[in-house]
């Protein structure tokens, strides 16, 4: 009954939110044809506790309050940062993520979910890795579903999948599966999805459509995401026809994003399409298409990496920029710790920065009215030493050569300790892989 009466209230709030925003709203920040689907998803998992928490966060955002009474309500958990492709505009594909590679321990995941389940509107189970390389991804999805949390994954679908694997994901309750597919011929597709196989992706899509029908399931909602680039913009109409033939639920044409820090106009020229409607206003200047009074991600969102490192947004890929560690610190403490207060304080004229946060170099802050008036902040970035990590997956080394990705992962170094549940002692096996710890070479 409370859910029934809560829906119209939520509709009223989101109507206001999408028209009177502090910056780009949490709904309007996604692709145009994606907004209605995401809104419906929020209603499907509605609760009064989530709703009033959302109101508290929105009030804090609009008033610029540094210390939160509520809890961020849009969460991203990267269950693995390993990917078998080498996409040239992705930090993972470029090898510029300064974080050890691994797969999240399921106990750490449950520990995180148990702390945020009453506040999450959307949970995205991906960031810089391929979710299906975690062979227990269905268990991660299932645990969130059991706790009334909407789940979304984004996948390149390049791992060969069986009926049993697909059924396990469907039965776990996955709500949305975003399929990253940027071309309808192998020649065009592989220019960006380097080392990808178009036929394998199409086979997996057909399998998901087939198994959904066989199981009588409406979910997951299959969303084809087509990043519009110079080499593939001529295939947009063919992609729409193929989407109908395959039976996906929708196709989204997305603008291309460039890695944070990329400022080479020649790189932009290589990838940006000729159609102006598919080019951001300042594609090399800002990772997000916004320019407002403050960055809403510091209030609304949080990202938990596979190793437990917590950051306010996915563009903070480096371990040195983490705001906290959920292995050792409760999330309710992290959300108002020194780094979060310092980051939110950047958007307060009266605040004097004294603590380094990665946000101080982000274009969203630098190009904001306050950032332009304040100018450069001379606080040095601390260095975090990573372990010497080597990953092997059925003969595949960390540079992607060798056989197909599947099977055992061998990790050298001690960083894998971060995947434990924080109890100390012997490291338990991370979900879905065999781990052997060795001394550094």
Short mmCIF file of C-alpha atoms in Angstrom, two decimals:
data_model
loop_
_atom_site.label_atom_id
_atom_site.label_comp_id
_atom_site.label_asym_id
_atom_site.label_seq_id
_atom_site.Cartn_x
_atom_site.Cartn_y
_atom_site.Cartn_z
CA UNK A 1 0.00 0.00 0.00
CA UNK A 2 2.80 2.44 0.87
CA UNK A 3 4.43 1.69 -2.46
CA UNK A 4 1.15 2.45 -4.29
CA UNK A 5 0.75 5.88 -2.65
CA UNK A 6 4.45 6.62 -2.98
CA UNK A 7 4.49 6.39 -6.76
CA UNK A 8 2.57 9.63 -7.52
CA UNK A 9 4.71 11.50 -5.00
CA UNK A 10 7.83 10.20 -6.69
CA UNK A 11 6.45 11.25 -10.08
CA UNK A 12 5.88 14.79 -8.76
CA UNK A 13 9.41 14.94 -7.36
CA UNK A 14 11.05 13.71 -10.56
CA UNK A 15 8.96 16.19 -12.58
CA UNK A 16 10.39 19.00 -10.45
CA UNK A 17 13.87 17.44 -10.50
CA UNK A 18 14.09 17.32 -14.29
CA UNK A 19 13.06 20.98 -14.64
CA UNK A 20 14.66 22.74 -11.69
CA UNK A 21 18.08 21.17 -11.40
CA UNK A 22 21.22 22.20 -9.59
CA UNK A 23 23.15 20.81 -12.53
CA UNK A 24 22.10 18.12 -14.98
CA UNK A 25 19.68 15.96 -13.03
CA UNK A 26 20.23 12.34 -12.14
CA UNK A 27 17.56 11.40 -14.71
CA UNK A 28 18.56 13.83 -17.43
CA UNK A 29 22.20 12.82 -17.16
CA UNK A 30 21.48 9.64 -19.11
CA UNK A 31 20.75 9.26 -22.82
CA UNK A 32 17.44 10.70 -24.02
CA UNK A 33 15.65 7.40 -24.76
CA UNK A 34 16.90 5.91 -21.50
CA UNK A 35 15.21 8.29 -19.06
CA UNK A 36 11.70 6.86 -19.00
CA UNK A 37 12.98 3.32 -18.54
CA UNK A 38 15.21 4.39 -15.63
CA UNK A 39 12.36 6.29 -14.00
CA UNK A 40 10.08 3.24 -14.18
CA UNK A 41 12.85 1.18 -12.65
CA UNK A 42 13.06 3.55 -9.68
CA UNK A 43 9.32 3.15 -9.09
CA UNK A 44 9.51 -0.64 -9.27
CA UNK A 45 11.72 -0.68 -6.18
CA UNK A 46 10.12 2.26 -4.40
CA UNK A 47 10.11 2.51 -0.61
CA UNK A 48 9.33 5.42 1.68
CA UNK A 49 12.74 5.18 3.30
CA UNK A 50 14.44 5.53 -0.08
CA UNK A 51 12.18 8.40 -1.01
CA UNK A 52 12.78 10.47 2.13
CA UNK A 53 16.50 9.77 1.93
CA UNK A 54 16.44 11.05 -1.64
CA UNK A 55 14.71 14.24 -0.47
CA UNK A 56 17.38 14.80 2.20
CA UNK A 57 20.16 14.41 -0.37
CA UNK A 58 18.46 16.76 -2.84
CA UNK A 59 18.00 19.41 -0.16
CA UNK A 60 21.66 19.13 0.84
CA UNK A 61 22.71 19.39 -2.81
CA UNK A 62 20.67 22.49 -3.52
CA UNK A 63 21.84 24.25 -0.37
CA UNK A 64 25.44 23.12 -0.84
CA UNK A 65 25.54 21.48 2.58
CA UNK A 66 28.88 19.73 3.04
CA UNK A 67 27.83 17.24 5.72
CA UNK A 68 25.11 14.81 4.65
CA UNK A 69 22.26 13.62 6.82
CA UNK A 70 21.12 11.25 4.08
CA UNK A 71 23.08 8.68 2.09
CA UNK A 72 23.98 8.74 -1.63
CA UNK A 73 21.25 6.98 -3.57
CA UNK A 74 22.84 6.06 -6.91
CA UNK A 75 25.54 3.42 -6.45
CA UNK A 76 28.05 1.76 -8.71
CA UNK A 77 29.85 -1.42 -7.68
CA UNK A 78 32.58 -2.72 -9.99
CA UNK A 79 32.72 -6.45 -9.26
CA UNK A 80 35.78 -6.74 -11.52
CA UNK A 81 38.00 -4.28 -13.37
CA UNK A 82 39.26 -6.90 -15.81
CA UNK A 83 38.23 -6.68 -19.46
CA UNK A 84 39.22 -8.74 -22.49
CA UNK A 85 38.84 -5.87 -24.99
CA UNK A 86 41.19 -2.94 -25.65
CA UNK A 87 38.87 -0.06 -26.46
CA UNK A 88 41.07 2.97 -27.28
CA UNK A 89 38.98 5.58 -25.43
CA UNK A 90 38.60 3.50 -22.26
CA UNK A 91 40.95 3.78 -19.28
CA UNK A 92 40.95 -0.01 -18.99
CA UNK A 93 41.72 -0.49 -22.67
CA UNK A 94 44.46 2.12 -22.49
CA UNK A 95 45.93 0.61 -19.33
CA UNK A 96 45.75 3.93 -17.50
CA UNK A 97 43.82 2.70 -14.45
CA UNK A 98 46.28 2.85 -11.57
CA UNK A 99 44.63 0.14 -9.56
CA UNK A 100 45.42 -3.55 -9.21
CA UNK A 101 43.21 -5.92 -11.16
CA UNK A 102 40.92 -8.45 -9.55
CA UNK A 103 37.42 -9.70 -8.82
CA UNK A 104 35.45 -8.58 -5.78
CA UNK A 105 35.05 -11.02 -2.94
CA UNK A 106 31.38 -11.88 -2.47
CA UNK A 107 31.57 -11.27 1.28
CA UNK A 108 32.80 -7.74 0.66
CA UNK A 109 29.94 -7.21 -1.77
CA UNK A 110 27.33 -8.42 0.74
CA UNK A 111 28.88 -6.24 3.42
CA UNK A 112 28.51 -3.23 1.09
CA UNK A 113 24.94 -4.05 0.03
CA UNK A 114 23.84 -4.51 3.63
CA UNK A 115 24.93 -0.93 4.36
CA UNK A 116 23.25 0.76 1.38
CA UNK A 117 20.17 -1.37 0.60
CA UNK A 118 17.72 1.05 2.24
CA UNK A 119 18.87 3.99 0.12
CA UNK A 120 19.70 2.73 -3.39
CA UNK A 121 17.50 3.85 -6.28
CA UNK A 122 19.76 2.34 -8.94
CA UNK A 123 22.71 -0.04 -8.60
CA UNK A 124 25.01 -0.43 -11.58
CA UNK A 125 27.19 -3.53 -11.33
CA UNK A 126 29.92 -2.35 -13.67
CA UNK A 127 32.46 0.41 -14.12
CA UNK A 128 35.77 -0.33 -15.85
CA UNK A 129 35.53 -4.12 -16.19
CA UNK A 130 33.47 -6.78 -17.97
CA UNK A 131 30.87 -8.18 -15.53
CA UNK A 132 30.62 -11.60 -17.20
CA UNK A 133 34.29 -12.28 -16.41
CA UNK A 134 33.05 -12.68 -12.83
CA UNK A 135 31.55 -16.15 -13.18
CA UNK A 136 29.41 -15.58 -10.06
CA UNK A 137 27.88 -12.34 -11.33
CA UNK A 138 24.41 -13.91 -11.06
CA UNK A 139 24.92 -14.27 -7.30
CA UNK A 140 25.85 -10.59 -7.03
CA UNK A 141 22.70 -9.67 -8.97
CA UNK A 142 20.56 -12.05 -6.94
CA UNK A 143 21.68 -10.68 -3.58
CA UNK A 144 20.81 -7.13 -4.63
CA UNK A 145 17.44 -8.29 -6.00
CA UNK A 146 16.66 -10.02 -2.71
CA UNK A 147 17.28 -6.70 -0.97
CA UNK A 148 14.86 -4.71 -3.17
CA UNK A 149 17.56 -3.06 -5.28
CA UNK A 150 17.30 -2.32 -9.00
CA UNK A 151 20.29 -3.78 -10.89
CA UNK A 152 21.90 -2.72 -14.17
CA UNK A 153 24.96 -4.14 -15.90
CA UNK A 154 26.80 -3.01 -19.02
CA UNK A 155 28.58 -5.69 -21.02
CA UNK A 156 30.49 -6.15 -24.25
CA UNK A 157 28.99 -9.68 -24.45
CA UNK A 158 32.21 -11.08 -25.89
CA UNK A 159 32.40 -14.03 -23.53
CA UNK A 160 30.77 -17.20 -24.95
CA UNK A 161 27.69 -17.90 -22.82
CA UNK A 162 25.73 -21.10 -22.27
CA UNK A 163 21.99 -21.57 -21.70
CA UNK A 164 22.71 -22.26 -18.03
CA UNK A 165 24.73 -19.07 -17.58
CA UNK A 166 22.08 -16.93 -19.25
CA UNK A 167 19.28 -18.58 -17.26
CA UNK A 168 21.15 -17.91 -14.00
CA UNK A 169 21.34 -14.18 -14.78
CA UNK A 170 17.67 -13.99 -15.80
CA UNK A 171 16.49 -15.94 -12.75
CA UNK A 172 18.65 -13.79 -10.47
CA UNK A 173 16.41 -10.83 -11.35
CA UNK A 174 18.67 -8.57 -13.42
CA UNK A 175 16.61 -5.54 -14.45
CA UNK A 176 18.63 -3.99 -17.27
CA UNK A 177 21.47 -5.24 -19.44
CA UNK A 178 23.23 -2.59 -21.52
CA UNK A 179 24.94 -4.18 -24.53
CA UNK A 180 27.89 -2.16 -25.85
CA UNK A 181 27.81 -2.72 -29.61
CA UNK A 182 29.09 -0.03 -31.94
CA UNK A 183 28.68 -1.36 -35.47
CA UNK A 184 26.84 -3.93 -37.55
CA UNK A 185 29.83 -5.33 -39.45
CA UNK A 186 33.00 -6.84 -37.99
CA UNK A 187 35.20 -4.36 -39.87
CA UNK A 188 33.49 -1.36 -38.31
CA UNK A 189 32.82 -2.93 -34.92
CA UNK A 190 36.43 -3.91 -34.21
CA UNK A 191 37.82 -0.45 -34.92
CA UNK A 192 36.70 0.57 -31.45
CA UNK A 193 35.92 -2.76 -29.75
CA UNK A 194 39.46 -3.96 -30.34
CA UNK A 195 39.77 -7.79 -30.07
CA UNK A 196 35.97 -8.08 -30.07
CA UNK A 197 33.92 -10.57 -32.09
CA UNK A 198 30.66 -9.28 -33.52
CA UNK A 199 29.26 -12.74 -34.27
CA UNK A 200 29.75 -13.77 -30.65
CA UNK A 201 27.90 -10.68 -29.39
CA UNK A 202 24.98 -11.31 -31.74
CA UNK A 203 24.80 -14.98 -30.73
CA UNK A 204 24.67 -13.97 -27.06
CA UNK A 205 21.92 -11.42 -27.72
CA UNK A 206 19.84 -14.03 -29.51
CA UNK A 207 20.40 -16.41 -26.62
CA UNK A 208 19.17 -13.87 -24.06
CA UNK A 209 16.08 -13.12 -26.14
CA UNK A 210 15.38 -16.84 -26.57
CA UNK A 211 15.86 -17.72 -22.90
CA UNK A 212 13.73 -14.80 -21.70
CA UNK A 213 10.87 -16.14 -23.81
CA UNK A 214 11.44 -19.72 -22.64
CA UNK A 215 11.42 -18.63 -18.99
CA UNK A 216 8.50 -16.24 -19.44
CA UNK A 217 10.56 -13.34 -18.09
CA UNK A 218 10.21 -9.65 -18.95
CA UNK A 219 13.67 -8.95 -17.59
CA UNK A 220 16.41 -8.13 -18.13
CA UNK A 221 15.46 -5.19 -20.31
CA UNK A 222 17.89 -5.52 -23.23
CA UNK A 223 19.29 -2.12 -24.15
CA UNK A 224 21.64 -1.92 -27.14
CA UNK A 225 24.05 1.00 -26.62
CA UNK A 226 25.60 2.28 -29.83
CA UNK A 227 28.31 4.91 -29.32
CA UNK A 228 28.14 7.17 -32.38
CA UNK A 229 31.61 7.70 -33.85
CA UNK A 230 33.13 8.72 -37.16
CA UNK A 231 33.62 5.15 -38.37
CA UNK A 232 30.11 3.92 -37.56
CA UNK A 233 27.65 6.81 -37.91
CA UNK A 234 26.68 5.60 -41.39
CA UNK A 235 25.43 2.35 -39.82
CA UNK A 236 22.88 3.89 -37.43
CA UNK A 237 19.84 3.05 -39.57
CA UNK A 238 21.11 -0.49 -40.16
CA UNK A 239 21.60 -0.83 -36.40
CA UNK A 240 17.97 0.12 -35.77
CA UNK A 241 16.82 -2.51 -38.25
CA UNK A 242 19.08 -5.12 -36.67
CA UNK A 243 17.77 -4.22 -33.21
CA UNK A 244 14.24 -5.03 -34.39
CA UNK A 245 15.38 -8.30 -35.93
CA UNK A 246 17.25 -9.37 -32.81
CA UNK A 247 14.36 -8.51 -30.49
CA UNK A 248 16.16 -6.18 -28.08
CA UNK A 249 13.94 -3.81 -26.10
CA UNK A 250 15.59 -0.58 -27.24
CA UNK A 251 18.62 0.89 -28.96
CA UNK A 252 20.36 3.96 -27.54
CA UNK A 253 22.62 6.18 -29.62
CA UNK A 254 25.17 7.65 -27.23
CA UNK A 255 27.69 10.44 -27.60
CA UNK A 256 31.33 9.47 -27.45
CA UNK A 257 33.21 10.22 -24.21
CA UNK A 258 36.94 10.79 -24.03
CA UNK A 259 39.22 9.67 -21.20
CA UNK A 260 39.58 12.19 -18.42
CA UNK A 261 42.69 14.22 -19.21
CA UNK A 262 42.60 13.70 -22.98
CA UNK A 263 43.16 17.07 -24.69
CA UNK A 264 44.57 16.13 -28.10
CA UNK A 265 42.36 17.56 -30.88
CA UNK A 266 43.75 14.94 -33.29
CA UNK A 267 42.25 12.22 -31.09
CA UNK A 268 38.91 13.99 -31.19
CA UNK A 269 39.12 14.34 -34.95
CA UNK A 270 39.72 10.60 -35.31
CA UNK A 271 36.61 9.57 -33.39
CA UNK A 272 34.01 12.37 -33.35
CA UNK A 273 31.16 11.89 -35.85
CA UNK A 274 30.18 14.52 -38.39
CA UNK A 275 26.60 14.70 -37.10
CA UNK A 276 26.62 17.60 -34.64
CA UNK A 277 23.66 16.24 -32.65
CA UNK A 278 25.91 13.38 -31.51
CA UNK A 279 28.79 15.60 -30.35
CA UNK A 280 28.95 17.06 -26.84
CA UNK A 281 29.33 20.80 -26.37
CA UNK A 282 32.90 20.43 -25.07
CA UNK A 283 33.90 16.77 -25.61
CA UNK A 284 37.53 17.17 -24.53
CA UNK A 285 36.92 19.68 -21.75
CA UNK A 286 34.44 17.88 -19.51
CA UNK A 287 33.79 14.19 -18.89
CA UNK A 288 30.16 15.13 -18.25
CA UNK A 289 28.04 17.48 -20.31
CA UNK A 290 27.31 19.94 -17.54
CA UNK A 291 28.38 23.29 -16.20
CA UNK A 292 26.50 24.22 -13.07
CA UNK A 293 27.02 25.54 -9.57
CA UNK A 294 28.21 22.25 -8.12
CA UNK A 295 28.89 18.63 -9.07
CA UNK A 296 25.83 16.62 -8.03
CA UNK A 297 27.82 13.38 -7.91
CA UNK A 298 29.43 14.42 -4.64
CA UNK A 299 26.00 14.29 -3.03
CA UNK A 300 24.06 11.67 -5.02
CA UNK A 301 26.50 8.96 -6.08
CA UNK A 302 29.28 6.68 -4.87
CA UNK A 303 31.44 4.06 -6.57
CA UNK A 304 32.87 0.99 -4.86
CA UNK A 305 35.74 -0.66 -6.72
CA UNK A 306 36.45 -4.39 -6.66
CA UNK A 307 39.09 -3.91 -3.96
CA UNK A 308 36.80 -1.90 -1.67
CA UNK A 309 38.13 1.51 -2.60
CA UNK A 310 35.29 4.06 -2.59
CA UNK A 311 35.21 7.10 -4.88
CA UNK A 312 32.48 9.65 -5.63
CA UNK A 313 32.49 9.00 -9.38
CA UNK A 314 33.74 6.49 -11.95
CA UNK A 315 36.21 8.92 -13.49
CA UNK A 316 38.33 8.68 -10.35
CA UNK A 317 39.97 5.45 -11.44
CA UNK A 318 43.21 5.66 -9.46
CA UNK A 319 43.58 4.14 -6.02
CA UNK A 320 45.32 7.35 -4.94
CA UNK A 321 42.04 9.22 -5.43
CA UNK A 322 39.85 6.92 -3.31
CA UNK A 323 37.82 8.67 -0.63
CA UNK A 324 37.72 5.61 1.62
CA UNK A 325 37.90 1.81 1.91
CA UNK A 326 34.74 -0.18 2.68
CA UNK A 327 36.87 -3.10 3.88
CA UNK A 328 37.77 -1.16 7.00
CA UNK A 329 35.40 1.80 7.33
CA UNK A 330 31.58 1.93 7.46
CA UNK A 331 30.01 3.80 4.56
CA UNK A 332 28.15 6.08 6.97
CA UNK A 333 31.56 7.31 8.16
CA UNK A 334 33.08 7.62 4.69
CA UNK A 335 30.24 9.79 3.32
CA UNK A 336 31.20 12.64 5.67
CA UNK A 337 34.92 12.05 6.05
CA UNK A 338 37.65 14.63 5.45
CA UNK A 339 37.87 13.98 1.69
CA UNK A 340 34.14 14.14 1.04
CA UNK A 341 33.83 17.34 3.06
CA UNK A 342 36.79 18.81 1.19
CA UNK A 343 35.33 17.86 -2.20
CA UNK A 344 31.91 19.33 -1.46
CA UNK A 345 33.63 22.36 0.02
CA UNK A 346 35.23 23.14 -3.35
CA UNK A 347 31.82 24.45 -4.42
CA UNK A 348 31.54 26.79 -1.42
CA UNK A 349 32.96 30.30 -1.88
CA UNK A 350 33.75 30.55 1.84
CA UNK A 351 35.70 27.28 1.98
CA UNK A 352 39.50 27.28 1.89
CA UNK A 353 40.85 23.98 0.46
CA UNK A 354 43.46 22.33 2.67
CA UNK A 355 43.06 18.64 1.74
CA UNK A 356 43.90 17.07 -1.62
CA UNK A 357 41.00 15.50 -3.51
CA UNK A 358 41.01 14.36 -7.13
CA UNK A 359 38.03 16.63 -7.80
CA UNK A 360 40.28 19.70 -7.72
CA UNK A 361 41.58 18.82 -11.19
CA UNK A 362 38.25 17.72 -12.67
CA UNK A 363 36.85 19.98 -15.41
CA UNK A 364 33.42 19.86 -13.77
CA UNK A 365 34.93 21.82 -10.86
CA UNK A 366 37.65 23.74 -12.73
CA UNK A 367 35.15 25.08 -15.28
CA UNK A 368 32.48 25.89 -12.70
CA UNK A 369 31.96 29.55 -11.71
CA UNK A 370 33.59 28.96 -8.31
CA UNK A 371 36.50 27.02 -9.82
CA UNK A 372 37.22 29.78 -12.31
CA UNK A 373 37.19 32.45 -9.60
CA UNK A 374 39.30 30.42 -7.16
CA UNK A 375 41.91 29.38 -9.71
CA UNK A 376 44.47 26.61 -9.37
CA UNK A 377 44.72 24.79 -6.02
CA UNK A 378 48.29 24.07 -4.99
CA UNK A 379 47.84 20.93 -2.91
CA UNK A 380 50.06 18.01 -4.02
CA UNK A 381 48.59 14.63 -4.83
CA UNK A 382 49.68 11.79 -2.51
CA UNK A 383 51.24 8.71 -4.04
CA UNK A 384 49.91 5.19 -3.44
CA UNK A 385 52.23 2.26 -4.16
CA UNK A 386 50.51 -0.58 -5.98
CA UNK A 387 51.66 -4.17 -5.78
CA UNK A 388 53.38 -5.93 -8.65
CA UNK A 389 50.40 -7.66 -10.19
CA UNK A 390 50.35 -10.16 -13.00
CA UNK A 391 47.11 -11.68 -14.15
CA UNK A 392 46.86 -14.87 -16.18
CA UNK A 393 43.57 -16.21 -17.47
CA UNK A 394 43.99 -19.53 -19.26
CA UNK A 395 47.32 -18.45 -20.65
CA UNK A 396 46.32 -14.83 -21.25
CA UNK A 397 48.68 -12.34 -19.71
CA UNK A 398 47.90 -8.78 -18.69
CA UNK A 399 48.54 -7.37 -22.16
CA UNK A 400 45.74 -9.41 -23.65
CA UNK A 401 47.73 -11.93 -25.69
CA UNK A 402 47.03 -15.63 -25.67
CA UNK A 403 43.86 -17.66 -25.55
CA UNK A 404 40.31 -16.72 -24.67
CA UNK A 405 39.56 -15.25 -21.25
CA UNK A 406 38.19 -17.82 -18.84
CA UNK A 407 39.32 -19.94 -15.94
CA UNK A 408 41.92 -19.30 -13.29
CA UNK A 409 43.45 -16.03 -12.25
CA UNK A 410 46.92 -16.04 -10.76
CA UNK A 411 47.84 -12.95 -8.80
CA UNK A 412 51.33 -12.09 -7.66
CA UNK A 413 51.58 -9.56 -4.87
CA UNK A 414 49.60 -8.72 -1.79
CA UNK A 415 46.96 -6.28 -3.03
CA UNK A 416 44.49 -9.14 -3.30
CA UNK A 417 44.32 -8.91 0.49
CA UNK A 418 41.95 -5.98 -0.08
CA UNK A 419 39.41 -8.46 -1.40
CA UNK A 420 39.10 -10.15 1.98
CA UNK A 421 36.30 -9.33 4.36
CA UNK A 422 38.53 -7.23 6.56
CA UNK A 423 39.01 -9.82 9.28
CA UNK A 424 42.73 -10.25 8.68
CA UNK A 425 44.51 -13.58 8.56
CA UNK A 426 44.32 -15.89 5.57
CA UNK A 427 42.82 -14.44 2.42
CA UNK A 428 39.65 -16.17 1.29
CA UNK A 429 39.04 -17.04 -2.35
CA UNK A 430 37.55 -14.12 -4.34
CA UNK A 431 34.30 -14.91 -6.10
CA UNK A 432 34.70 -16.87 -9.28
CA UNK A 433 38.46 -17.31 -9.43
CA UNK A 434 41.26 -19.44 -8.01
CA UNK A 435 43.85 -17.29 -6.31
CA UNK A 436 47.40 -18.22 -5.39
CA UNK A 437 49.39 -15.67 -3.47
CA UNK A 438 53.10 -15.51 -4.11
CA UNK A 439 55.88 -13.24 -3.00
CA UNK A 440 56.68 -10.33 -5.28
CA UNK A 441 59.16 -11.15 -8.05
#
